[in-house]
Coordinates of C-alpha atoms in Angstrom, one line a residue:
M1 CA 146.0 -48.3 -36.9
G2 CA 143.5 -45.6 -37.9
L3 CA 141.6 -43.2 -35.7
H4 CA 138.6 -45.5 -35.3
G5 CA 140.7 -48.6 -34.4
C6 CA 142.9 -46.6 -32.1
F7 CA 139.9 -45.4 -30.2
H8 CA 138.5 -48.9 -29.6
R9 CA 142.0 -50.3 -28.6
H10 CA 142.2 -47.7 -25.8
Q11 CA 138.6 -48.3 -24.8
A12 CA 139.2 -52.0 -24.5
A13 CA 142.3 -51.5 -22.4
A14 CA 140.5 -49.3 -20.0
Q15 CA 137.6 -51.7 -19.7
G16 CA 140.0 -54.6 -19.0
Q17 CA 141.6 -52.8 -16.1
R18 CA 138.1 -52.2 -14.5
Q19 CA 137.1 -55.8 -15.0
Q20 CA 140.4 -57.1 -13.4
A21 CA 139.9 -54.9 -10.3
L22 CA 136.3 -56.2 -9.9
H23 CA 137.4 -59.8 -10.3
Y24 CA 139.8 -59.7 -7.4
A25 CA 137.7 -57.5 -5.1
P26 CA 135.4 -60.4 -3.8
R27 CA 138.5 -62.5 -2.8
A28 CA 139.9 -59.6 -0.8
L29 CA 136.6 -58.9 0.9
G30 CA 136.0 -62.6 1.8
G31 CA 138.5 -62.6 4.8
L32 CA 137.7 -59.1 6.1
W33 CA 135.7 -60.6 9.1
R34 CA 138.9 -61.9 10.6
V35 CA 140.5 -58.4 10.6
P36 CA 139.8 -55.8 13.3
A37 CA 137.5 -53.0 12.1
A38 CA 140.2 -50.3 12.7
A39 CA 142.5 -52.1 10.4
L40 CA 140.0 -52.4 7.6
F41 CA 139.9 -48.6 6.8
P42 CA 143.3 -48.1 5.2
P43 CA 143.1 -51.0 2.8
L44 CA 139.5 -50.1 1.8
V45 CA 140.6 -46.5 1.1
I46 CA 143.6 -47.8 -1.0
L47 CA 141.3 -50.2 -2.9
F48 CA 138.7 -47.4 -3.6
L49 CA 141.4 -45.0 -4.8
A50 CA 142.9 -47.7 -7.0
L51 CA 139.5 -48.5 -8.6
L52 CA 138.9 -44.8 -9.1
A53 CA 142.3 -44.2 -10.6
G54 CA 141.8 -47.1 -13.0
A55 CA 138.4 -45.9 -14.1
W56 CA 139.7 -42.3 -14.5
Q57 CA 142.7 -43.5 -16.4
G58 CA 140.4 -45.3 -18.9
I59 CA 138.2 -42.2 -19.3
G60 CA 141.3 -40.1 -19.8
R61 CA 142.6 -42.3 -22.5
E62 CA 139.3 -42.3 -24.3
R63 CA 139.4 -38.5 -24.2
R64 CA 143.0 -38.2 -25.3
V65 CA 142.3 -40.3 -28.4
V66 CA 139.8 -37.7 -29.6
I67 CA 142.0 -34.7 -29.1
S68 CA 145.5 -36.2 -29.7
P69 CA 147.5 -34.0 -32.0
L70 CA 148.9 -37.1 -33.7
Q71 CA 145.4 -38.0 -34.8
R72 CA 144.2 -34.6 -36.0
I73 CA 143.2 -34.1 -39.6
D74 CA 145.6 -31.9 -41.6
V75 CA 143.1 -29.2 -42.5
T76 CA 145.7 -27.2 -44.4
S77 CA 145.7 -30.0 -47.1
A78 CA 142.2 -31.3 -46.8
F79 CA 141.0 -29.0 -49.6
L80 CA 143.9 -29.8 -52.0
P81 CA 143.4 -32.4 -54.8
S82 CA 144.5 -35.9 -53.9
Q83 CA 147.6 -37.1 -55.6
D84 CA 145.6 -40.2 -56.5
A85 CA 142.8 -38.1 -58.1
P86 CA 141.8 -39.2 -61.6
P87 CA 142.9 -36.9 -64.5
G88 CA 140.6 -34.1 -65.7
L89 CA 137.6 -34.8 -67.9
P90 CA 138.3 -35.3 -71.6
E91 CA 137.2 -32.7 -74.2
G92 CA 133.9 -33.0 -76.1
L93 CA 131.7 -34.6 -73.4
H94 CA 128.0 -34.3 -73.8
P95 CA 126.2 -31.8 -71.5
Q96 CA 124.3 -34.7 -70.0
T97 CA 127.6 -36.2 -68.8
L98 CA 128.9 -32.8 -67.7
A99 CA 125.8 -32.4 -65.5
L100 CA 127.0 -35.4 -63.5
R101 CA 130.8 -35.0 -63.7
Q102 CA 131.9 -31.4 -63.9
A103 CA 133.2 -30.2 -60.5
V104 CA 136.4 -29.3 -58.6
P105 CA 138.7 -32.3 -58.1
P106 CA 138.1 -34.4 -55.0
S107 CA 140.0 -33.7 -51.8
Q108 CA 142.8 -35.9 -50.4
Y109 CA 140.2 -38.2 -49.1
G110 CA 138.9 -39.1 -52.6
E111 CA 135.2 -38.6 -51.9
H112 CA 132.9 -39.8 -54.8
S113 CA 130.1 -37.4 -54.1
E114 CA 131.1 -33.7 -54.3
A115 CA 132.0 -32.5 -50.8
L116 CA 129.9 -29.9 -48.9
M117 CA 132.5 -27.5 -47.5
L118 CA 130.8 -25.8 -44.7
T119 CA 133.4 -23.3 -43.6
S120 CA 133.7 -19.5 -43.5
S121 CA 137.5 -19.4 -43.9
Y122 CA 140.5 -21.6 -44.7
V123 CA 143.7 -22.4 -42.8
Q124 CA 146.8 -21.2 -44.6
P125 CA 150.1 -23.1 -44.5
D126 CA 152.1 -20.0 -43.7
A127 CA 152.0 -16.2 -43.7
A128 CA 153.7 -15.8 -47.0
T129 CA 151.3 -18.0 -48.8
S130 CA 148.4 -16.3 -47.1
A131 CA 149.7 -12.9 -48.3
R132 CA 150.0 -14.1 -51.9
R133 CA 146.5 -15.6 -51.9
F134 CA 144.9 -12.6 -50.5
A135 CA 146.7 -10.4 -53.0
G136 CA 145.5 -12.6 -55.8
E137 CA 149.0 -13.7 -56.8
E138 CA 148.4 -17.4 -56.1
A139 CA 145.4 -19.6 -56.4
G140 CA 143.9 -20.8 -53.1
Y141 CA 140.8 -20.5 -50.9
T142 CA 140.9 -17.8 -48.3
Y143 CA 137.4 -16.8 -47.3
T144 CA 134.0 -18.2 -48.4
R145 CA 132.7 -14.8 -49.4
T146 CA 135.4 -14.7 -52.1
A147 CA 135.3 -18.4 -53.1
N148 CA 134.3 -21.9 -51.8
P149 CA 135.0 -25.3 -53.3
T150 CA 131.4 -26.4 -53.3
V151 CA 130.2 -23.1 -54.8
T152 CA 133.0 -23.4 -57.4
S153 CA 131.7 -26.8 -58.4
F154 CA 128.3 -25.4 -58.9
E155 CA 129.7 -22.6 -61.0
Q156 CA 131.9 -24.9 -63.1
R157 CA 129.0 -27.3 -63.8
L158 CA 126.6 -24.7 -64.8
A159 CA 129.1 -23.0 -67.1
A160 CA 129.9 -26.3 -68.7
L161 CA 126.2 -26.9 -69.4
E162 CA 125.6 -23.4 -70.8
G163 CA 128.8 -23.6 -72.9
T164 CA 130.3 -20.4 -71.4
Q165 CA 133.8 -19.7 -70.1
C166 CA 132.7 -19.2 -66.6
A167 CA 129.8 -18.6 -64.2
I168 CA 129.4 -16.7 -60.9
A169 CA 126.9 -17.7 -58.3
A170 CA 124.6 -15.5 -56.3
A171 CA 122.2 -16.1 -53.4
T172 CA 119.0 -15.9 -55.5
G173 CA 117.9 -15.4 -59.1
M174 CA 117.1 -11.8 -58.3
G175 CA 120.5 -11.5 -56.7
A176 CA 122.0 -12.7 -60.0
I177 CA 120.1 -10.0 -61.9
S178 CA 121.2 -7.4 -59.4
L179 CA 124.8 -8.5 -59.6
M180 CA 124.6 -8.1 -63.4
V181 CA 123.1 -4.6 -63.5
F182 CA 125.1 -3.2 -60.6
G183 CA 128.3 -4.8 -61.7
L184 CA 128.1 -3.7 -65.3
L185 CA 126.2 -0.4 -65.3
K186 CA 126.7 3.1 -64.0
T187 CA 124.7 6.3 -63.7
G188 CA 123.6 7.5 -67.1
D189 CA 123.5 4.1 -68.7
H190 CA 120.3 2.8 -70.4
I191 CA 118.6 -0.6 -70.5
V192 CA 116.1 -2.0 -73.0
A193 CA 114.0 -4.8 -71.6
S194 CA 110.9 -6.8 -72.2
R195 CA 107.7 -5.5 -70.6
S196 CA 106.6 -9.2 -70.2
M197 CA 109.2 -10.2 -67.6
F198 CA 108.8 -11.5 -64.1
G199 CA 107.2 -8.9 -61.8
S200 CA 110.2 -8.5 -59.5
T201 CA 112.5 -8.0 -62.4
I202 CA 110.2 -5.2 -63.8
K203 CA 110.2 -3.5 -60.4
L204 CA 114.0 -3.7 -60.1
L205 CA 114.7 -2.4 -63.5
G206 CA 111.9 0.2 -63.7
T207 CA 111.9 1.5 -60.1
E208 CA 114.9 0.6 -58.1
L209 CA 117.6 1.2 -60.8
A210 CA 116.0 4.6 -61.6
R211 CA 117.1 5.8 -58.2
F212 CA 120.7 5.3 -59.2
G213 CA 120.3 7.1 -62.6
V214 CA 120.0 4.0 -64.8
E215 CA 116.9 4.2 -67.0
T216 CA 115.0 1.3 -68.5
T217 CA 112.8 1.3 -71.6
F218 CA 110.3 -1.6 -71.7
V219 CA 109.3 -2.9 -75.1
S220 CA 107.4 -5.7 -76.7
Q221 CA 108.9 -9.1 -76.1
T222 CA 108.3 -10.3 -79.7
D223 CA 108.8 -7.1 -81.8
V224 CA 112.5 -6.9 -82.8
A225 CA 111.9 -3.5 -84.5
E226 CA 110.6 -2.1 -81.2
W227 CA 113.8 -3.2 -79.5
K228 CA 115.9 -1.6 -82.2
A229 CA 113.9 1.7 -82.1
A230 CA 114.5 1.9 -78.3
I231 CA 118.3 1.9 -78.6
R232 CA 119.9 5.2 -77.4
P233 CA 123.3 5.5 -79.2
G234 CA 126.1 5.9 -76.7
A235 CA 123.8 5.2 -73.7
T236 CA 122.2 1.8 -74.2
R237 CA 124.5 -0.7 -72.5
L238 CA 122.2 -3.7 -72.0
L239 CA 119.3 -5.6 -73.6
F240 CA 117.6 -8.0 -71.2
A241 CA 114.9 -10.6 -71.9
E242 CA 113.4 -13.7 -70.5
T243 CA 112.5 -16.4 -73.0
P244 CA 110.0 -17.9 -72.4
T245 CA 108.5 -15.2 -70.3
N246 CA 106.9 -15.6 -66.9
P247 CA 104.0 -16.4 -67.0
L248 CA 102.7 -15.9 -70.6
T249 CA 105.5 -17.9 -72.3
D250 CA 106.2 -15.3 -75.0
L251 CA 109.5 -15.9 -76.8
C252 CA 112.2 -13.6 -78.1
D253 CA 114.4 -14.2 -81.1
I254 CA 117.8 -14.5 -79.3
R255 CA 119.8 -14.3 -82.5
A256 CA 118.0 -11.2 -83.8
L257 CA 118.3 -9.4 -80.4
A258 CA 122.0 -10.3 -80.2
D259 CA 122.5 -8.5 -83.5
V260 CA 120.6 -5.5 -82.3
A261 CA 122.6 -5.3 -79.1
H262 CA 126.0 -5.8 -80.7
D263 CA 125.3 -3.3 -83.5
A264 CA 124.7 -0.8 -80.7
G265 CA 127.8 -1.8 -78.7
A266 CA 125.6 -3.3 -76.0
W267 CA 125.4 -6.6 -74.3
L268 CA 122.5 -9.1 -74.5
A269 CA 121.5 -10.9 -71.4
V270 CA 118.9 -13.7 -71.4
D271 CA 117.2 -15.2 -68.4
N272 CA 117.2 -19.0 -69.2
S273 CA 115.5 -20.1 -65.9
F274 CA 112.5 -21.7 -67.6
L275 CA 114.2 -23.9 -70.1
T276 CA 117.7 -24.3 -68.6
P277 CA 120.6 -25.3 -71.0
V278 CA 119.0 -28.7 -71.5
L279 CA 116.3 -27.2 -73.7
Q280 CA 117.9 -23.9 -74.8
R281 CA 121.5 -22.9 -75.3
A282 CA 121.2 -19.1 -75.1
A283 CA 124.9 -18.4 -75.3
A284 CA 125.2 -20.4 -78.5
L285 CA 122.4 -18.4 -80.0
G286 CA 124.3 -15.1 -79.3
A287 CA 123.6 -14.0 -75.7
D288 CA 126.6 -12.5 -74.0
L289 CA 125.2 -13.3 -70.5
V290 CA 122.9 -16.0 -69.3
I291 CA 120.9 -15.6 -66.1
H292 CA 119.6 -18.4 -63.9
S293 CA 117.3 -18.6 -60.9
G294 CA 118.8 -21.8 -59.6
T295 CA 115.8 -21.9 -57.2
K296 CA 113.7 -23.2 -60.1
F297 CA 114.6 -26.1 -62.4
L298 CA 118.3 -26.3 -61.7
E299 CA 117.7 -27.4 -58.1
G300 CA 114.4 -29.0 -59.1
Q301 CA 112.8 -29.8 -55.7
G302 CA 112.0 -26.4 -54.1
R303 CA 114.5 -26.8 -51.3
V304 CA 116.9 -23.9 -51.6
M305 CA 117.4 -20.6 -53.4
A306 CA 120.3 -19.9 -55.8
G307 CA 121.2 -17.8 -58.8
A308 CA 124.0 -17.4 -61.3
V309 CA 125.3 -15.4 -64.2
C310 CA 127.1 -17.2 -67.0
G311 CA 129.3 -15.7 -69.7
P312 CA 132.8 -14.8 -70.9
H313 CA 135.7 -14.3 -68.5
D314 CA 136.1 -10.6 -69.2
L315 CA 132.5 -9.9 -68.1
V316 CA 131.8 -12.5 -65.4
E317 CA 135.1 -12.8 -63.6
E318 CA 136.7 -9.4 -64.3
K319 CA 133.6 -7.2 -63.9
L320 CA 131.2 -9.1 -61.8
G321 CA 133.7 -10.9 -59.6
P322 CA 135.1 -7.9 -57.8
F323 CA 131.6 -6.5 -57.3
I324 CA 130.1 -9.7 -55.7
R325 CA 133.2 -10.2 -53.5
G326 CA 132.6 -6.7 -52.0
A327 CA 128.8 -6.7 -52.0
G328 CA 128.5 -10.1 -50.4
F329 CA 125.3 -11.6 -51.7
N330 CA 127.0 -14.8 -52.4
L331 CA 125.5 -18.3 -52.7
S332 CA 126.0 -20.3 -49.5
P333 CA 127.9 -23.6 -49.7
F334 CA 124.9 -25.6 -48.5
N335 CA 122.6 -24.2 -51.2
A336 CA 125.2 -24.6 -53.8
W337 CA 125.6 -28.3 -52.9
V338 CA 121.9 -28.9 -53.0
A339 CA 121.6 -27.2 -56.4
L340 CA 124.7 -29.1 -57.6
K341 CA 123.1 -32.4 -56.8
G342 CA 119.9 -31.3 -58.4
M343 CA 121.6 -30.7 -61.7
E344 CA 122.5 -34.4 -61.9
T345 CA 118.9 -35.2 -62.8
L346 CA 118.3 -32.0 -64.8
H347 CA 118.2 -33.7 -68.3
I348 CA 115.7 -36.4 -67.2
R349 CA 113.5 -33.9 -65.3
M350 CA 113.3 -31.2 -68.0
R351 CA 112.4 -33.6 -70.8
E352 CA 109.9 -35.6 -68.8
Q353 CA 108.3 -32.5 -67.2
S354 CA 108.1 -30.9 -70.7
R355 CA 106.3 -33.9 -72.0
H356 CA 103.8 -33.7 -69.1
A357 CA 103.3 -30.0 -69.7
L358 CA 102.5 -30.5 -73.4
E359 CA 99.9 -33.2 -72.5
L360 CA 98.3 -30.9 -69.9
A361 CA 98.2 -27.9 -72.3
Q362 CA 96.6 -29.9 -75.0
W363 CA 94.0 -31.2 -72.5
L364 CA 93.2 -27.6 -71.2
Q365 CA 92.7 -26.4 -74.8
T366 CA 89.7 -28.8 -75.1
H367 CA 87.9 -27.6 -71.9
P368 CA 85.0 -25.2 -72.4
K369 CA 85.8 -23.2 -69.3
V370 CA 89.3 -22.4 -70.5
A371 CA 89.5 -19.3 -72.7
R372 CA 93.1 -19.6 -73.8
V373 CA 96.2 -21.6 -73.1
Y374 CA 99.8 -20.2 -73.3
Y375 CA 102.5 -22.8 -74.0
P376 CA 105.2 -22.7 -76.7
G377 CA 104.8 -26.4 -77.5
L378 CA 101.3 -26.0 -78.8
A379 CA 100.7 -25.6 -82.5
S380 CA 98.4 -22.6 -81.6
H381 CA 101.2 -20.7 -80.0
P382 CA 102.0 -17.6 -82.2
Q383 CA 105.7 -18.3 -82.0
R384 CA 105.7 -22.0 -82.5
A385 CA 108.1 -21.8 -85.4
L386 CA 110.6 -19.8 -83.3
A387 CA 110.3 -22.4 -80.5
Q388 CA 111.2 -25.1 -82.9
R389 CA 114.3 -23.2 -83.9
Q390 CA 115.5 -22.2 -80.4
H391 CA 114.4 -25.1 -78.2
E392 CA 116.0 -28.5 -78.1
G393 CA 114.0 -31.6 -77.0
G394 CA 111.1 -29.8 -75.3
D395 CA 109.4 -26.5 -74.6
G396 CA 109.6 -26.3 -70.8
A397 CA 107.3 -27.2 -67.9
V398 CA 105.5 -23.9 -67.4
L399 CA 102.2 -23.0 -69.0
S400 CA 99.4 -20.5 -68.2
F401 CA 95.7 -20.3 -69.1
D402 CA 92.8 -17.9 -68.8
V403 CA 89.6 -19.1 -67.3
V404 CA 86.3 -17.7 -68.7
G405 CA 84.5 -14.7 -67.2
H406 CA 82.7 -11.6 -68.3
D407 CA 84.5 -9.0 -66.0
A408 CA 87.5 -8.7 -63.8
Q409 CA 85.7 -9.6 -60.6
T410 CA 84.2 -12.8 -62.1
L411 CA 87.5 -13.7 -63.7
R412 CA 89.3 -13.4 -60.4
A413 CA 86.6 -15.4 -58.5
N414 CA 86.7 -18.2 -61.1
A415 CA 90.5 -18.3 -61.0
F416 CA 90.5 -18.5 -57.2
A417 CA 87.9 -21.3 -57.4
V418 CA 90.1 -23.4 -59.6
I419 CA 93.0 -23.0 -57.1
D420 CA 90.9 -23.6 -54.1
H421 CA 89.5 -26.9 -55.4
C422 CA 93.0 -28.3 -56.0
R423 CA 93.9 -31.2 -53.7
V424 CA 96.9 -32.6 -55.5
I425 CA 98.5 -29.5 -57.1
S426 CA 100.4 -27.3 -54.6
K427 CA 99.1 -23.8 -54.1
T428 CA 102.4 -21.9 -54.1
T429 CA 104.1 -19.3 -56.2
N430 CA 107.4 -21.2 -56.7
L431 CA 108.0 -23.1 -60.0
G432 CA 110.5 -25.6 -61.3
D433 CA 109.6 -28.3 -58.7
V434 CA 109.0 -31.9 -59.4
K435 CA 105.6 -31.3 -57.8
T436 CA 103.1 -29.5 -59.8
T437 CA 102.3 -26.0 -58.5
I438 CA 99.6 -23.4 -59.4
S439 CA 99.4 -19.6 -58.7
H440 CA 97.5 -16.5 -59.6
P441 CA 100.1 -14.1 -61.1
A442 CA 98.0 -11.0 -60.7
T443 CA 98.0 -11.4 -56.9
T444 CA 101.4 -13.1 -56.4
S445 CA 104.4 -12.8 -58.7
H446 CA 103.0 -9.6 -60.3
G447 CA 100.9 -8.5 -57.4
R448 CA 103.1 -5.5 -56.5
L449 CA 103.0 -4.0 -59.9
S450 CA 100.6 -1.2 -60.8
E451 CA 97.5 -2.1 -62.7
E452 CA 99.0 -0.3 -65.7
Q453 CA 102.1 -2.4 -65.5
R454 CA 100.1 -5.6 -65.2
Q455 CA 98.0 -4.7 -68.2
A456 CA 101.1 -3.9 -70.2
A457 CA 102.5 -7.3 -69.3
G458 CA 99.2 -9.0 -70.2
I459 CA 98.5 -10.2 -66.7
G460 CA 94.7 -10.5 -66.3
Q461 CA 92.6 -11.5 -63.3
G462 CA 91.6 -14.7 -64.9
L463 CA 95.1 -15.9 -65.6
L464 CA 96.5 -19.0 -63.8
R465 CA 100.1 -20.3 -64.1
I466 CA 101.0 -23.9 -63.7
S467 CA 104.5 -25.4 -63.3
V468 CA 104.0 -29.0 -64.3
G469 CA 105.8 -31.7 -62.3
L470 CA 106.2 -35.4 -62.5
E471 CA 102.9 -36.7 -61.1
Y472 CA 100.8 -39.0 -63.2
P473 CA 99.3 -36.6 -65.8
K474 CA 95.7 -37.7 -65.4
D475 CA 95.8 -37.0 -61.7
V476 CA 96.8 -33.4 -62.4
Q477 CA 94.0 -33.1 -65.0
D478 CA 91.4 -34.5 -62.6
D479 CA 92.6 -32.0 -59.9
L480 CA 92.0 -29.1 -62.2
L481 CA 88.7 -30.6 -63.4
R482 CA 87.3 -30.3 -59.8
G483 CA 87.6 -26.5 -60.0
L484 CA 86.9 -26.0 -63.7
G485 CA 83.8 -28.1 -63.6
G486 CA 82.1 -25.8 -61.2
L487 CA 82.5 -22.6 -63.2

């Protein structure tokens, strides 16, 4: 009998004892009037104690069922694969299948949905095994800062989608970038990066890393010759780009930059957060490392933060692994589980949201109060031909556009008016959600940059960024029309 049945069997037995005592109590009390009062006291005391003992015995049995050592779960084996677990996945599966199936094997309980392992540490079978595991001589979980089954599932699934040997998870997207630069670089090293990147990335590379003696040269996202000219022989260790960029959707030629990096003995890292491996396989195009903000499209519903670095074993596990285990900005098991489940619908979401984004971009192009639209799926995008070579099945769900205005003050006022008139679109700086969001980059994602840095990145006061979700497209258009119509 299982734990559940055992509990109810003991509960029923205790209840039966109480009912039996209550059944005979009226008969005993019926003849009490014939007995002298002094003689009544001892039997009543005995009866009361008997009832109390029976009730307490039942309660005690109920409690003992919960804490009985015979019924405790064997936590030392709960994280081990079940002997009845199905064999590993076959070779050659499509990424759409891997997004649903790639994970660590189920535990001994055979759960179908990947388990959420909320624990800080793991019980070891004996001291010798513990010593081997902590020394790295034997595989096994010891402490969640070093590894966790749920986080491992997230890492394995993302690596399978990107087509890399492995992946390592971080608490956020910026945490993943920090892990990469601090894990790979040292004082005196040099980075070449796009000046059109996310504002926090520009600040990290241009300001924070400089304090540690790592210098960054920012170049044009689209000019390969400028990237090549910025190389410092013997010092340049990393080339880093987003493609498409946030928020202007500029592209970089991944294959061309990979050649530049490798000719210089450097690594190429590509932030693939906007397209995910569903729409762009950066590693297959030559990138050594692929960065993700899992907060965005991987998770897909704006619930948790996550980040990851994907790449070969010698970089990710051997160089970045020891650093993150010591630094400690790991991804939590809960956040990993939420992002893991989000990836199960990644292919459907990315393709459908890309379709909605293209429809919205085409509509915005026709509006007289819109000066320019930035979206790589448009025929008017200056790098449309490159997008057709690098992207697979869509061009992403993020677009930006400039409103009309004759000066910075008017541009900002008009942009704010469009935002403030929105009643369906969410006014938030996050992106990648199934709900459409809108933001003003100059005062949010790029708000802490200097005016010079914003101008270099092409971020004007009239620029608005939209992350297109899954709402009915015309409802989103009508929402924007409320603000655009009043300009």
